[in-house]
Coordinates of C-alpha atoms in Angstrom, one line a residue:
M18 CA 26.2 39.5 5.0
K19 CA 30.0 39.7 4.7
E20 CA 30.3 42.7 3.7
K21 CA 28.4 44.4 6.1
K22 CA 30.8 42.8 8.9
I23 CA 27.8 42.4 11.5
K24 CA 29.3 42.5 15.2
G25 CA 28.3 39.1 16.8
V26 CA 26.8 37.3 13.2
Y27 CA 29.6 34.8 11.8
L28 CA 29.2 32.7 8.5
G29 CA 29.8 29.2 8.1
R30 CA 29.6 26.4 5.7
E31 CA 27.4 23.0 6.3
V32 CA 27.9 19.6 3.6
K33 CA 24.8 18.1 3.3
R34 CA 23.7 14.4 1.5
I35 CA 22.5 15.3 -1.9
Y36 CA 20.9 11.9 -3.7
P37 CA 21.2 12.6 -7.1
H38 CA 19.0 9.0 -8.0
N39 CA 16.4 10.6 -6.0
S40 CA 14.2 7.6 -4.9
L41 CA 16.3 4.9 -7.0
A42 CA 16.8 2.1 -3.9
S43 CA 15.3 4.6 -1.3
Q44 CA 15.0 1.9 1.6
V45 CA 18.8 0.5 0.4
V46 CA 20.5 3.4 0.5
G47 CA 18.3 5.4 3.8
F48 CA 19.2 8.8 4.3
V49 CA 21.4 11.0 6.5
G50 CA 19.1 13.1 9.2
G51 CA 19.2 16.8 9.8
D52 CA 21.6 15.8 12.9
G53 CA 24.1 14.5 10.5
I54 CA 23.6 11.2 11.8
G55 CA 23.3 8.2 9.4
Q56 CA 19.4 6.6 9.3
Y57 CA 17.9 3.6 8.0
G58 CA 19.7 1.3 5.2
L59 CA 23.1 1.9 4.8
E60 CA 23.4 4.8 5.5
G61 CA 22.6 3.4 9.4
F62 CA 24.5 0.5 9.4
Y63 CA 27.7 1.8 8.1
N64 CA 27.4 5.3 9.5
Q65 CA 30.6 5.9 11.6
I66 CA 32.7 4.5 8.6
L67 CA 30.9 7.2 6.2
E68 CA 30.9 10.5 8.3
G69 CA 34.9 10.4 8.8
E70 CA 36.3 12.4 11.6
K71 CA 35.5 16.3 12.6
G72 CA 38.4 18.3 13.2
F73 CA 39.4 21.4 14.9
R74 CA 41.0 24.5 15.8
K75 CA 42.8 26.1 18.7
K76 CA 40.8 28.6 20.1
T77 CA 42.0 32.2 20.5
R78 CA 41.0 35.2 22.2
V79 CA 40.5 36.9 19.2
F80 CA 38.0 34.9 16.9
R81 CA 39.8 34.8 13.7
E82 CA 41.2 31.6 12.0
S83 CA 44.0 29.7 13.4
P84 CA 45.9 26.3 12.3
F85 CA 44.0 23.5 12.9
I86 CA 44.8 21.0 15.7
N87 CA 43.9 17.8 14.3
P88 CA 42.3 18.5 10.6
G89 CA 39.6 16.1 10.9
K90 CA 39.3 12.7 8.3
R91 CA 37.0 12.3 5.2
G92 CA 34.8 9.5 4.9
S93 CA 35.1 6.6 3.5
D94 CA 33.2 5.5 0.2
L95 CA 30.9 2.1 -0.3
F96 CA 31.1 0.4 -3.7
L97 CA 27.8 -1.5 -3.7
T98 CA 26.8 -4.7 -5.4
L99 CA 23.6 -3.0 -6.7
D100 CA 23.4 -3.2 -10.5
Y101 CA 21.8 0.0 -11.8
N102 CA 20.1 -1.5 -14.6
I103 CA 18.6 -4.0 -12.8
Q104 CA 17.7 -2.2 -9.6
F105 CA 15.7 0.5 -12.3
K106 CA 14.1 -2.2 -14.3
A107 CA 12.8 -3.7 -11.0
E108 CA 11.4 -1.0 -9.3
R109 CA 9.6 0.2 -12.5
L110 CA 8.6 -3.2 -13.0
L111 CA 6.7 -3.1 -9.5
V112 CA 5.2 0.7 -10.2
Q113 CA 4.0 -0.9 -13.4
A114 CA 2.4 -4.0 -11.6
N115 CA 1.0 -1.9 -9.7
N116 CA -1.0 0.3 -11.9
S117 CA -3.2 -2.7 -12.3
L118 CA -3.1 -5.3 -9.3
D119 CA -3.4 -2.5 -6.8
F120 CA -0.8 -4.3 -4.4
E121 CA -0.4 -2.8 -0.7
R122 CA 3.2 -3.4 -0.9
G123 CA 6.0 -5.0 -3.2
T124 CA 9.5 -6.0 -2.9
I125 CA 11.7 -8.4 -5.8
L126 CA 14.8 -9.4 -4.5
V127 CA 17.4 -9.8 -6.8
I128 CA 20.6 -12.5 -5.7
C129 CA 24.1 -13.8 -7.4
P130 CA 23.5 -17.5 -6.0
R131 CA 27.4 -18.3 -5.7
S132 CA 28.3 -15.2 -3.6
G133 CA 25.1 -13.9 -2.4
K134 CA 26.1 -10.6 -3.9
I135 CA 22.7 -8.4 -4.0
I136 CA 22.3 -7.7 -7.5
A137 CA 18.4 -5.2 -6.8
L138 CA 16.1 -4.9 -3.6
A139 CA 13.2 -3.0 -4.6
N140 CA 10.3 -1.9 -2.7
F141 CA 7.3 -0.2 -3.6
P142 CA 6.5 2.0 -2.4
N143 CA 9.8 3.8 -1.9
F144 CA 10.7 7.3 -1.2
N145 CA 12.6 10.3 -2.1
P146 CA 15.3 10.1 0.6
N147 CA 16.5 14.3 -0.7
Q148 CA 12.9 15.0 0.9
Y149 CA 12.3 12.4 3.7
E150 CA 11.4 15.1 6.1
Q151 CA 8.0 15.5 3.6
E152 CA 6.4 11.7 4.7
N153 CA 4.5 11.5 7.1
D154 CA 4.1 7.6 7.7
F155 CA 7.8 6.4 8.7
K156 CA 7.2 3.1 8.0
I157 CA 8.0 4.1 4.2
F158 CA 11.4 4.8 5.5
K159 CA 11.6 0.5 6.4
N160 CA 12.9 -1.8 4.1
S161 CA 10.6 -4.7 3.8
A162 CA 13.1 -7.4 2.6
V163 CA 14.6 -7.6 6.0
Q164 CA 12.3 -5.2 8.4
R165 CA 8.6 -7.3 7.8
I166 CA 8.1 -10.6 8.8
F167 CA 5.2 -12.7 7.4
E168 CA 4.1 -16.1 6.6
P169 CA 5.3 -16.9 2.6
G170 CA 2.7 -20.0 1.9
S171 CA 3.2 -22.7 -0.7
V172 CA 6.6 -21.3 -1.8
L173 CA 8.2 -22.6 1.7
K174 CA 6.9 -26.8 0.3
P175 CA 10.6 -27.0 -1.8
I176 CA 12.6 -26.4 1.5
T177 CA 10.2 -29.4 3.2
M178 CA 11.3 -31.5 0.5
A179 CA 14.3 -30.8 0.7
A180 CA 14.7 -31.8 4.2
A181 CA 12.4 -35.0 3.1
L182 CA 14.8 -36.1 0.1
E183 CA 18.4 -35.2 2.5
E184 CA 17.1 -37.5 4.6
Q185 CA 16.0 -40.0 2.7
K186 CA 12.7 -40.5 3.7
I187 CA 11.5 -39.8 -0.1
T188 CA 12.3 -39.4 -3.3
P189 CA 10.9 -37.3 -6.4
Q190 CA 9.1 -40.3 -7.7
T191 CA 7.4 -41.2 -4.5
T192 CA 3.4 -41.0 -4.3
Y193 CA 1.0 -40.8 -1.5
I194 CA -2.5 -41.3 -2.5
D195 CA -4.5 -37.2 -1.6
E196 CA -7.9 -37.6 -0.5
G197 CA -8.2 -33.5 -0.2
K198 CA -8.3 -33.1 3.1
V199 CA -5.9 -34.6 6.6
R200 CA -7.5 -34.1 10.0
I201 CA -4.9 -32.8 12.5
G202 CA -7.0 -33.4 15.8
G203 CA -9.7 -30.7 15.5
H204 CA -8.7 -29.3 12.7
I205 CA -8.7 -30.5 9.0
I206 CA -6.1 -29.3 6.4
R207 CA -7.3 -29.2 2.9
N208 CA -6.1 -28.4 -0.4
Y209 CA -6.8 -25.3 -2.2
G210 CA -9.9 -25.0 -3.8
R211 CA -10.8 -28.0 -2.5
R212 CA -9.5 -30.1 -4.9
V213 CA -8.9 -33.6 -4.9
W214 CA -5.5 -34.8 -6.6
G215 CA -5.5 -38.8 -6.0
E216 CA -2.5 -40.6 -6.6
R217 CA 0.5 -38.2 -7.2
T218 CA 4.4 -38.1 -6.8
M219 CA 6.4 -35.7 -4.8
T220 CA 7.1 -33.4 -8.1
E221 CA 3.6 -33.3 -8.8
V222 CA 3.1 -32.2 -5.3
L223 CA 5.0 -29.4 -6.4
D224 CA 3.3 -29.0 -9.7
R225 CA 0.3 -28.8 -8.3
S226 CA 1.1 -27.1 -5.0
I227 CA -0.6 -30.0 -3.1
N228 CA -1.4 -29.1 0.8
T229 CA -1.8 -32.4 1.7
G230 CA 0.9 -33.8 -0.4
A231 CA 3.2 -31.3 1.9
V232 CA 1.7 -32.4 5.1
F233 CA 2.8 -36.2 4.3
V234 CA 6.1 -35.3 3.4
Q235 CA 6.5 -33.5 7.0
K236 CA 5.2 -36.5 8.5
E237 CA 7.9 -38.6 6.5
L238 CA 10.5 -36.6 7.8
G239 CA 9.2 -36.4 11.3
N240 CA 8.5 -33.3 13.7
Q241 CA 12.1 -32.8 15.5
K242 CA 13.9 -33.1 11.8
F243 CA 11.4 -30.7 10.5
L244 CA 12.7 -28.1 13.1
E245 CA 16.5 -28.7 12.9
Y246 CA 16.5 -28.3 8.7
L247 CA 14.5 -24.9 9.1
E248 CA 17.1 -23.7 11.9
K249 CA 19.8 -25.2 9.2
F250 CA 18.1 -23.1 6.5
G251 CA 18.2 -19.8 8.4
F252 CA 14.8 -19.2 9.5
F253 CA 15.0 -19.1 13.3
K254 CA 17.7 -16.0 13.3
K255 CA 19.1 -13.1 11.2
T256 CA 20.7 -12.8 7.9
E257 CA 23.3 -10.3 9.0
I258 CA 23.1 -8.6 6.3
D259 CA 24.7 -5.0 6.2
L260 CA 21.6 -3.1 6.8
Q261 CA 20.1 -1.1 9.5
G262 CA 17.6 -2.6 11.1
E263 CA 17.5 -6.4 10.3
V264 CA 14.2 -8.4 12.0
F265 CA 13.3 -11.5 12.4
S266 CA 11.1 -13.9 14.1
K267 CA 12.0 -16.4 16.9
N268 CA 8.6 -18.5 16.3
R269 CA 7.4 -18.9 19.6
E270 CA 4.0 -20.4 18.8
F271 CA 5.7 -22.6 15.9
K272 CA 7.5 -23.9 18.7
R273 CA 5.3 -24.8 20.8
G274 CA 5.7 -28.1 19.1
Y275 CA 1.8 -28.9 18.2
E276 CA 1.1 -31.5 15.6
I277 CA -1.0 -29.0 13.7
N278 CA 1.7 -26.3 14.0
F279 CA 4.5 -28.5 11.9
A280 CA 1.8 -29.5 9.9
T281 CA 0.1 -26.3 8.5
A282 CA 4.7 -25.0 8.5
S283 CA 5.0 -27.6 6.0
F284 CA 3.0 -25.4 3.2
G285 CA 4.1 -22.1 4.8
Q286 CA 1.2 -20.9 7.3
G287 CA 2.3 -20.9 10.8
I288 CA 5.6 -19.8 10.6
E289 CA 7.1 -16.7 9.6
M290 CA 10.2 -15.3 8.4
T291 CA 11.3 -11.7 6.6
P292 CA 12.1 -11.9 2.3
I293 CA 15.4 -11.7 3.0
Q294 CA 15.5 -14.8 4.9
L295 CA 13.3 -16.8 2.6
A296 CA 15.5 -16.2 -0.5
R297 CA 18.8 -17.1 1.9
A298 CA 16.8 -20.3 2.2
F299 CA 16.7 -21.0 -1.9
L300 CA 19.9 -19.9 -2.2
V301 CA 21.0 -23.1 -0.7
I302 CA 18.9 -25.0 -3.4
A303 CA 20.8 -22.8 -6.3
N304 CA 24.1 -23.0 -4.7
N305 CA 24.6 -26.9 -4.8
G306 CA 23.4 -27.2 -0.6
R307 CA 25.6 -24.3 0.5
L308 CA 24.3 -21.6 2.6
V309 CA 25.7 -18.3 1.8
R310 CA 25.1 -14.5 3.4
P311 CA 23.2 -12.2 1.2
Y312 CA 25.5 -8.7 1.7
L313 CA 25.5 -5.0 -0.3
V314 CA 28.7 -3.9 0.0
E315 CA 31.6 -4.7 -2.5
K316 CA 34.7 -3.0 -1.2
I317 CA 35.3 -0.2 1.0
K318 CA 37.8 2.9 -0.1
N319 CA 39.2 5.4 2.4
A320 CA 40.0 9.4 1.5
D321 CA 43.1 8.3 -0.4
G322 CA 41.5 6.2 -2.3
E323 CA 42.9 2.7 -0.8
I324 CA 41.1 -0.3 -0.7
I325 CA 40.6 -0.6 3.5
K326 CA 38.7 -3.6 3.3
T327 CA 36.6 -6.1 1.2
S328 CA 33.0 -6.5 2.2
P329 CA 33.2 -8.1 6.0
H330 CA 29.7 -9.7 5.4
E331 CA 31.2 -11.9 1.9
P332 CA 30.9 -15.4 2.4
Q333 CA 32.6 -18.0 1.9
P334 CA 31.4 -21.0 0.6
V335 CA 32.9 -23.6 2.1
D336 CA 31.4 -27.3 3.1
E337 CA 30.7 -26.1 6.8
N338 CA 28.0 -23.8 5.6
R339 CA 26.5 -27.1 3.9
V340 CA 22.9 -27.7 4.5
I341 CA 21.6 -30.0 1.9
S342 CA 23.7 -32.6 -0.5
A343 CA 24.5 -31.5 -3.7
K344 CA 22.8 -34.5 -5.0
T345 CA 19.3 -33.2 -3.2
A346 CA 19.9 -29.9 -4.4
S347 CA 19.5 -31.3 -7.9
Q348 CA 17.0 -33.1 -7.1
L349 CA 15.1 -30.2 -6.3
T350 CA 15.9 -28.4 -8.6
T351 CA 15.1 -30.8 -11.4
M352 CA 11.7 -30.8 -9.3
M353 CA 11.4 -27.1 -9.4
V354 CA 11.9 -26.8 -13.2
S355 CA 8.9 -29.4 -13.5
S356 CA 7.0 -26.9 -11.7
V357 CA 8.0 -24.2 -14.4
E358 CA 7.5 -26.4 -16.9
K359 CA 4.0 -28.2 -16.1
G360 CA 2.5 -26.7 -12.8
W361 CA 1.6 -23.9 -11.6
A362 CA 4.2 -21.6 -12.5
R363 CA 4.0 -22.4 -16.2
R364 CA 3.9 -18.0 -17.1
A365 CA 7.4 -18.1 -15.7
K366 CA 8.3 -20.5 -18.7
I367 CA 11.3 -18.8 -21.3
P368 CA 11.5 -20.6 -24.6
G369 CA 15.3 -22.1 -24.3
Y370 CA 16.3 -21.6 -20.9
Y371 CA 15.4 -24.4 -17.7
L372 CA 14.0 -22.3 -15.0
A373 CA 13.6 -23.2 -11.5
G374 CA 10.7 -22.1 -9.5
K375 CA 7.8 -22.0 -7.3
T376 CA 4.5 -20.0 -6.4
G377 CA 3.1 -19.0 -3.1
T378 CA -0.3 -17.5 -2.0
A379 CA -0.5 -16.9 1.8
Q380 CA -3.2 -16.0 3.9
V381 CA -2.2 -13.0 6.1
P382 CA -3.3 -13.8 10.1
W383 CA -5.3 -11.3 11.6
A384 CA -2.8 -10.8 14.3
A385 CA -0.6 -9.5 11.8
L386 CA -3.3 -6.8 10.6
G387 CA -3.5 -5.6 14.3
V388 CA -6.9 -7.4 14.9
E389 CA -6.8 -9.4 18.2
K390 CA -8.6 -12.2 16.1
R391 CA -7.6 -15.8 15.8
G392 CA -7.0 -17.3 12.4
Y393 CA -6.9 -15.9 8.9
S394 CA -8.5 -12.8 7.2
D395 CA -9.0 -12.4 3.3
K396 CA -6.0 -10.8 2.6
T397 CA -2.9 -12.7 1.1
V398 CA 0.4 -12.3 0.5
Q399 CA 1.6 -14.1 -3.1
S400 CA 5.1 -14.7 -3.7
F401 CA 7.3 -16.1 -6.6
V402 CA 10.9 -17.8 -6.0
G403 CA 12.7 -18.7 -8.4
F404 CA 16.3 -19.3 -10.4
G405 CA 18.3 -19.4 -13.7
P406 CA 19.4 -21.5 -15.7
A407 CA 18.3 -23.7 -13.3
F408 CA 21.1 -25.9 -13.9
N409 CA 24.2 -23.4 -14.0
P410 CA 22.5 -20.2 -11.7
Q411 CA 23.8 -16.6 -12.3
F412 CA 20.9 -15.0 -10.5
L413 CA 17.9 -15.9 -8.1
I414 CA 14.7 -13.8 -8.2
L415 CA 12.0 -13.4 -5.0
I416 CA 9.1 -11.3 -5.7
T417 CA 6.1 -10.8 -2.9
L418 CA 3.4 -8.8 -3.3
D419 CA 1.0 -7.5 -0.4
N420 CA -2.7 -8.6 -1.1
P421 CA -2.9 -7.8 -5.0
K422 CA -6.1 -8.2 -6.8
T423 CA -5.9 -11.7 -8.5
R424 CA -7.0 -15.1 -7.0
T425 CA -2.9 -16.6 -6.5
A426 CA 0.4 -15.7 -7.7
E427 CA 0.3 -17.3 -10.9
Y428 CA -1.5 -14.5 -12.0
S429 CA 0.5 -11.5 -10.2
A430 CA 4.2 -12.4 -9.2
V431 CA 4.8 -15.1 -12.0
P432 CA 3.9 -12.8 -14.8
L433 CA 6.7 -10.4 -13.3
F434 CA 9.3 -13.1 -12.5
R435 CA 9.1 -14.0 -15.9
E436 CA 9.8 -10.1 -17.5
L437 CA 12.1 -9.4 -14.9
A438 CA 13.7 -12.7 -15.9
S439 CA 13.9 -11.9 -19.6
H440 CA 15.2 -8.7 -18.7
I441 CA 18.2 -10.0 -17.0
I442 CA 19.4 -13.2 -19.5
G443 CA 18.9 -10.5 -22.2
Y444 CA 21.7 -8.3 -20.4
Y445 CA 23.9 -10.8 -19.1
Q446 CA 23.5 -12.2 -22.5
I447 CA 23.1 -15.7 -21.0
P448 CA 23.3 -18.4 -24.1
P449 CA 20.4 -20.5 -24.1
D450 CA 19.9 -24.2 -22.6
Y451 CA 17.9 -25.5 -25.8

């Protein structure tokens, strides 16, 4: 074309984004579309910082090269908090687990409790941003951690406990008598498997994930206080994570104030949130009672290699961010350690280390499936959240799996947590607790 010098035909150069790691962290990164604009994830959120400014030349009568009036400016570089090795391991675990569990969707979050740095954010299924135009279903571009609302189930019970412990309505040794069911107006709430547990402590309520025990705690706390603490833990607003398109639920149905709504919310049904909101709430427990903001960008460098800013989302953990006291956080951590040592989370145990954790198996409402029908379907979201070492946390892991082919999270999310936690402990060379 250059040699022919065809009249009216001019050659130009286009710059296209290449993603050398292909599908790795694809929903976190997003992609640059055909129009040169960042879409989804970090590409969308930081588009202006990444794209820089276009230059332009002076127009002349004859088409020829002319000096720049404005040479433009190269975009800046983002340095992420993600750890390549842990991100790769998390994504690989989801792929391997899907072979046996055949779940519809899965998410793994790994966060540093002290700072809120996101060490890994893995989703299944994912896509190759180099070939985004080949995807037929645009839903695959969405990041489930920040763009999916769900009812968490029993994994929320420690938050109910935290509020009651803080208000001194209970202690870990407080007992109540479980009769297998609780009547709230015209509704009956039962335990999983219709089990009857008799007299139990609050620690055992978490160990055995007893629904009626969570309802007992919520009643002791009171509706207004329960609502206040859910707000303090951040369930009614965005986390402000630096990813495009974060959503949240206003929980209008729950906030209508019916007694049954508060009762079921105590064990995580009838209340909605995103995985990142749930993870942030547990960061409070792992961080001595302080709320931190999860973030993905560690620093930003301009084209000259100068650091123009550290992450605008890096939190400052001061007492203004305190949700519960350090004492309450410590008590709750001990209770969650008991769940791993003695309770339904035993499969998460790693010899030599104390780990704190809680399982959750939530029923999926028909409304969430787009069906105009009241009540709940047979589908489940199975989850596990845990951190370790429990009394000096260096990582927090949240795992959610949509409708895996197992009965409860004990057999799905918990083994995944154990394998990933073992990998992190070895990778970080964390010495044993005992």
